[in-house]
PDB file of C-alpha atoms in Angstrom:
ATOM      1  CA  UNK Y  66       8.031  -7.073  15.253  1.00 62.00           C
ATOM      2  CA  UNK Y  67       4.124  -8.081  16.010  1.00 89.00           C
ATOM      3  CA  UNK Y  68       3.339  -5.532  12.608  1.00 92.00           C
ATOM      4  CA  UNK Y  69       5.977  -8.374  10.928  1.00 93.00           C
ATOM      5  CA  UNK Y  70       4.317 -11.090  11.762  1.00 94.00           C
ATOM      6  CA  UNK Y  71       0.845 -10.352  10.633  1.00 95.00           C
ATOM      7  CA  UNK Y  72       2.490  -9.500   7.660  1.00 95.00           C
ATOM      8  CA  UNK Y  73       4.254 -12.887   7.157  1.00 94.00           C
ATOM      9  CA  UNK Y  74       0.948 -14.657   8.340  1.00 96.00           C
ATOM     10  CA  UNK Y  75      -0.701 -13.254   5.895  1.00 96.00           C
ATOM     11  CA  UNK Y  76       1.349 -13.224   2.677  1.00 96.00           C
ATOM     12  CA  UNK Y  77       0.926 -17.426   4.013  1.00 97.00           C
ATOM     13  CA  UNK Y  78      -2.460 -17.007   3.929  1.00 97.00           C
ATOM     14  CA  UNK Y  79      -3.133 -15.527   0.080  1.00 97.00           C
ATOM     15  CA  UNK Y  80      -2.666 -12.192   0.492  1.00 97.00           C
ATOM     16  CA  UNK Y  81      -0.352  -9.637  -1.145  1.00 96.00           C
ATOM     17  CA  UNK Y  82       0.552  -6.895   0.915  1.00 96.00           C
ATOM     18  CA  UNK Y  83       1.441  -2.870  -0.072  1.00 95.00           C
ATOM     19  CA  UNK Y  84       3.779  -0.778   1.549  1.00 94.00           C
ATOM     20  CA  UNK Y  85       2.900   3.140   1.389  1.00 92.00           C
ATOM     21  CA  UNK Y  86       6.313   5.181   0.938  1.00 89.00           C
ATOM     22  CA  UNK Y  87       6.669   8.340  -1.699  1.00 85.00           C
ATOM     23  CA  UNK Y  88       9.690   6.287  -2.780  1.00 87.00           C
ATOM     24  CA  UNK Y  89       7.927   3.395  -3.933  1.00 90.00           C
ATOM     25  CA  UNK Y  90       7.688   2.040  -7.194  1.00 91.00           C
ATOM     26  CA  UNK Y  91       4.130   1.160  -7.962  1.00 92.00           C
ATOM     27  CA  UNK Y  92       1.125   3.231  -8.558  1.00 89.00           C
ATOM     28  CA  UNK Y  93      -1.699   1.460  -6.116  1.00 82.00           C
ATOM     29  CA  UNK Y  94      -3.643   2.230  -9.412  1.00 81.00           C
ATOM     30  CA  UNK Y  95      -2.021  -0.642 -11.557  1.00 87.00           C
ATOM     31  CA  UNK Y  96      -1.945  -3.001  -9.032  1.00 87.00           C
ATOM     32  CA  UNK Y  97      -3.777  -6.755 -10.337  1.00 88.00           C
ATOM     33  CA  UNK Y  98      -7.690  -5.830  -9.707  1.00 83.00           C
ATOM     34  CA  UNK Y  99      -7.793 -10.053  -9.019  1.00 88.00           C
ATOM     35  CA  UNK Y 100      -5.096  -9.251  -5.976  1.00 92.00           C
ATOM     36  CA  UNK Y 101      -6.330  -9.983  -2.347  1.00 94.00           C
ATOM     37  CA  UNK Y 102      -4.666  -6.677  -0.879  1.00 94.00           C
ATOM     38  CA  UNK Y 103      -3.502  -5.607   2.257  1.00 94.00           C
ATOM     39  CA  UNK Y 104      -2.480  -1.954   2.556  1.00 94.00           C
ATOM     40  CA  UNK Y 105      -0.146  -0.558   5.238  1.00 95.00           C
ATOM     41  CA  UNK Y 106      -0.109   2.617   5.787  1.00 93.00           C
ATOM     42  CA  UNK Y 107       2.797   4.426   7.935  1.00 88.00           C
ATOM     43  CA  UNK Y 108       2.680   7.208  10.051  1.00 85.00           C
ATOM     44  CA  UNK Y 109       2.573  11.102   9.024  1.00 81.00           C
ATOM     45  CA  UNK Y 110       6.423  11.497  10.621  1.00 79.00           C
ATOM     46  CA  UNK Y 111       8.509   7.925   9.915  1.00 85.00           C
ATOM     47  CA  UNK Y 112       6.056   5.884   7.351  1.00 88.00           C
ATOM     48  CA  UNK Y 113       6.461   2.349   7.792  1.00 92.00           C
ATOM     49  CA  UNK Y 114       9.368   0.546   9.083  1.00 92.00           C
ATOM     50  CA  UNK Y 115      12.526  -1.170   7.381  1.00 92.00           C
ATOM     51  CA  UNK Y 116      11.616  -4.682   7.812  1.00 93.00           C
ATOM     52  CA  UNK Y 117       8.008  -4.244   6.699  1.00 93.00           C
ATOM     53  CA  UNK Y 118       8.956  -2.542   3.543  1.00 94.00           C
ATOM     54  CA  UNK Y 119      11.391  -5.196   2.648  1.00 94.00           C
ATOM     55  CA  UNK Y 120       8.966  -7.958   3.498  1.00 94.00           C
ATOM     56  CA  UNK Y 121       6.243  -6.302   0.762  1.00 95.00           C
ATOM     57  CA  UNK Y 122       5.136  -7.094  -1.943  1.00 96.00           C
ATOM     58  CA  UNK Y 123       4.984  -3.941  -3.866  1.00 94.00           C
ATOM     59  CA  UNK Y 124       5.866  -0.592  -1.910  1.00 95.00           C
ATOM     60  CA  UNK Y 125       2.750   1.841  -3.526  1.00 93.00           C
ATOM     61  CA  UNK Y 126       3.050   5.317  -3.864  1.00 90.00           C
ATOM     62  CA  UNK Y 127       0.808   8.425  -5.001  1.00 88.00           C
ATOM     63  CA  UNK Y 128       0.873   9.929  -8.273  1.00 86.00           C
ATOM     64  CA  UNK Y 129       1.774  13.650  -7.181  1.00 84.00           C
ATOM     65  CA  UNK Y 130       2.142  16.626  -9.675  1.00 83.00           C
ATOM     66  CA  UNK Y 131       2.897  20.451  -9.129  1.00 84.00           C
ATOM     67  CA  UNK Y 132       4.609  21.667  -5.745  1.00 84.00           C
ATOM     68  CA  UNK Y 133       2.953  18.803  -3.428  1.00 79.00           C
ATOM     69  CA  UNK Y 134       5.535  16.447  -2.141  1.00 76.00           C
ATOM     70  CA  UNK Y 135       3.614  15.035   0.792  1.00 77.00           C
ATOM     71  CA  UNK Y 136       0.011  14.644   1.931  1.00 84.00           C
ATOM     72  CA  UNK Y 137      -1.621  13.817   5.438  1.00 87.00           C
ATOM     73  CA  UNK Y 138      -2.021  10.348   5.799  1.00 91.00           C
ATOM     74  CA  UNK Y 139      -5.679  10.397   6.286  1.00 92.00           C
ATOM     75  CA  UNK Y 140      -5.813  11.482   3.200  1.00 92.00           C
ATOM     76  CA  UNK Y 141      -2.896   9.544   1.125  1.00 90.00           C
ATOM     77  CA  UNK Y 142      -4.895   6.666   2.673  1.00 92.00           C
ATOM     78  CA  UNK Y 143      -8.374   7.957   1.637  1.00 94.00           C
ATOM     79  CA  UNK Y 144      -6.509   8.976  -1.903  1.00 92.00           C
ATOM     80  CA  UNK Y 145      -4.911   5.118  -2.391  1.00 91.00           C
ATOM     81  CA  UNK Y 146      -8.395   3.610  -1.295  1.00 91.00           C
ATOM     82  CA  UNK Y 147     -10.098   4.627  -3.275  1.00 91.00           C
ATOM     83  CA  UNK Y 148      -7.448   4.114  -6.428  1.00 89.00           C
ATOM     84  CA  UNK Y 149      -7.540   0.805  -5.576  1.00 87.00           C
ATOM     85  CA  UNK Y 150     -11.439   0.459  -5.399  1.00 89.00           C
ATOM     86  CA  UNK Y 151     -11.530   2.562  -8.334  1.00 88.00           C
ATOM     87  CA  UNK Y 152      -9.498   0.174 -10.711  1.00 86.00           C
ATOM     88  CA  UNK Y 153     -11.377  -3.061  -9.019  1.00 85.00           C
ATOM     89  CA  UNK Y 154     -15.194  -1.509  -9.858  1.00 86.00           C
ATOM     90  CA  UNK Y 155     -14.940   1.551 -12.554  1.00 83.00           C
ATOM     91  CA  UNK Y 156     -17.542   4.248 -12.450  1.00 80.00           C
TER      92      UNK Y 156
END
Protein backbone atom coordinates (compact mmCIF):
# COMPACT_ATOMS: atom_id res chain seq x y z
CA UNK A 1 0.00 0.00 0.00
CA UNK A 2 2.79 2.45 0.73
CA UNK A 3 4.26 2.04 -2.76
CA UNK A 4 0.85 2.77 -4.25
CA UNK A 5 0.64 5.92 -2.11
CA UNK A 6 4.06 7.03 -3.36
CA UNK A 7 3.04 6.30 -6.97
CA UNK A 8 -0.03 8.51 -6.61
CA UNK A 9 1.96 11.31 -4.96
CA UNK A 10 4.55 11.24 -7.73
CA UNK A 11 1.83 11.34 -10.39
CA UNK A 12 0.25 14.32 -8.61
CA UNK A 13 3.64 16.07 -8.84
CA UNK A 14 3.92 15.59 -12.59
CA UNK A 15 5.87 12.35 -12.88
CA UNK A 16 4.94 9.60 -15.31
CA UNK A 17 5.11 6.17 -13.73
CA UNK A 18 6.45 3.20 -15.70
CA UNK A 19 5.87 -0.27 -14.39
CA UNK A 20 7.96 -3.09 -15.77
CA UNK A 21 6.33 -6.24 -17.07
CA UNK A 22 7.27 -8.92 -19.57
CA UNK A 23 3.79 -8.49 -21.05
CA UNK A 24 4.09 -4.70 -21.15
CA UNK A 25 2.80 -2.85 -24.17
CA UNK A 26 5.44 -0.14 -24.56
CA UNK A 27 9.17 -0.38 -25.23
CA UNK A 28 11.31 1.78 -22.95
CA UNK A 29 13.10 3.31 -25.93
CA UNK A 30 9.78 4.54 -27.37
CA UNK A 31 8.68 6.65 -24.38
CA UNK A 32 8.71 10.41 -24.94
CA UNK A 33 12.17 11.59 -23.92
CA UNK A 34 10.84 14.80 -22.35
CA UNK A 35 8.67 13.12 -19.70
CA UNK A 36 9.71 13.07 -16.04
CA UNK A 37 9.87 9.32 -15.48
CA UNK A 38 9.72 7.00 -12.51
CA UNK A 39 10.52 3.38 -13.31
CA UNK A 40 9.33 0.69 -10.91
CA UNK A 41 11.24 -2.58 -11.12
CA UNK A 42 9.61 -5.64 -9.59
CA UNK A 43 11.16 -8.65 -7.95
CA UNK A 44 12.51 -11.52 -10.03
CA UNK A 45 9.91 -13.99 -8.91
CA UNK A 46 6.79 -11.85 -8.65
CA UNK A 47 7.31 -8.62 -10.59
CA UNK A 48 5.30 -5.58 -9.55
CA UNK A 49 1.93 -5.79 -7.85
CA UNK A 50 -1.30 -5.80 -9.84
CA UNK A 51 -2.35 -2.50 -8.24
CA UNK A 52 0.89 -0.73 -9.15
CA UNK A 53 0.64 -2.16 -12.68
CA UNK A 54 -2.88 -0.76 -12.98
CA UNK A 55 -1.84 2.68 -11.67
CA UNK A 56 1.21 2.95 -13.95
CA UNK A 57 0.97 5.30 -16.91
CA UNK A 58 2.98 2.83 -18.98
CA UNK A 59 3.86 -0.83 -18.53
CA UNK A 60 7.16 -1.17 -20.30
CA UNK A 61 9.01 -4.20 -21.56
CA UNK A 62 12.37 -5.05 -23.03
CA UNK A 63 12.35 -6.11 -26.66
CA UNK A 64 13.68 -9.66 -26.54
CA UNK A 65 14.85 -11.83 -29.42
CA UNK A 66 15.85 -15.44 -29.77
CA UNK A 67 15.08 -18.01 -27.10
CA UNK A 68 15.61 -15.75 -24.09
CA UNK A 69 12.33 -14.75 -22.46
CA UNK A 70 13.47 -13.26 -19.16
CA UNK A 71 16.44 -11.53 -17.55
CA UNK A 72 17.86 -11.24 -14.06
CA UNK A 73 16.24 -8.20 -12.41
CA UNK A 74 19.52 -6.27 -12.16
CA UNK A 75 20.29 -6.91 -15.83
CA UNK A 76 16.75 -5.92 -16.84
CA UNK A 77 17.08 -2.71 -14.79
CA UNK A 78 20.39 -1.86 -16.46
CA UNK A 79 18.97 -2.47 -19.95
CA UNK A 80 15.90 -0.32 -19.27
CA UNK A 81 17.88 2.53 -17.77
CA UNK A 82 20.30 2.43 -20.69
CA UNK A 83 17.44 2.55 -23.20
CA UNK A 84 15.84 5.52 -21.46
CA UNK A 85 19.19 7.31 -21.10
CA UNK A 86 20.15 6.61 -24.73
CA UNK A 87 16.82 7.96 -26.00
CA UNK A 88 17.46 11.20 -24.08
CA UNK A 89 21.19 11.54 -24.81
CA UNK A 90 21.95 9.63 -28.03
CA UNK A 91 25.60 8.86 -28.77
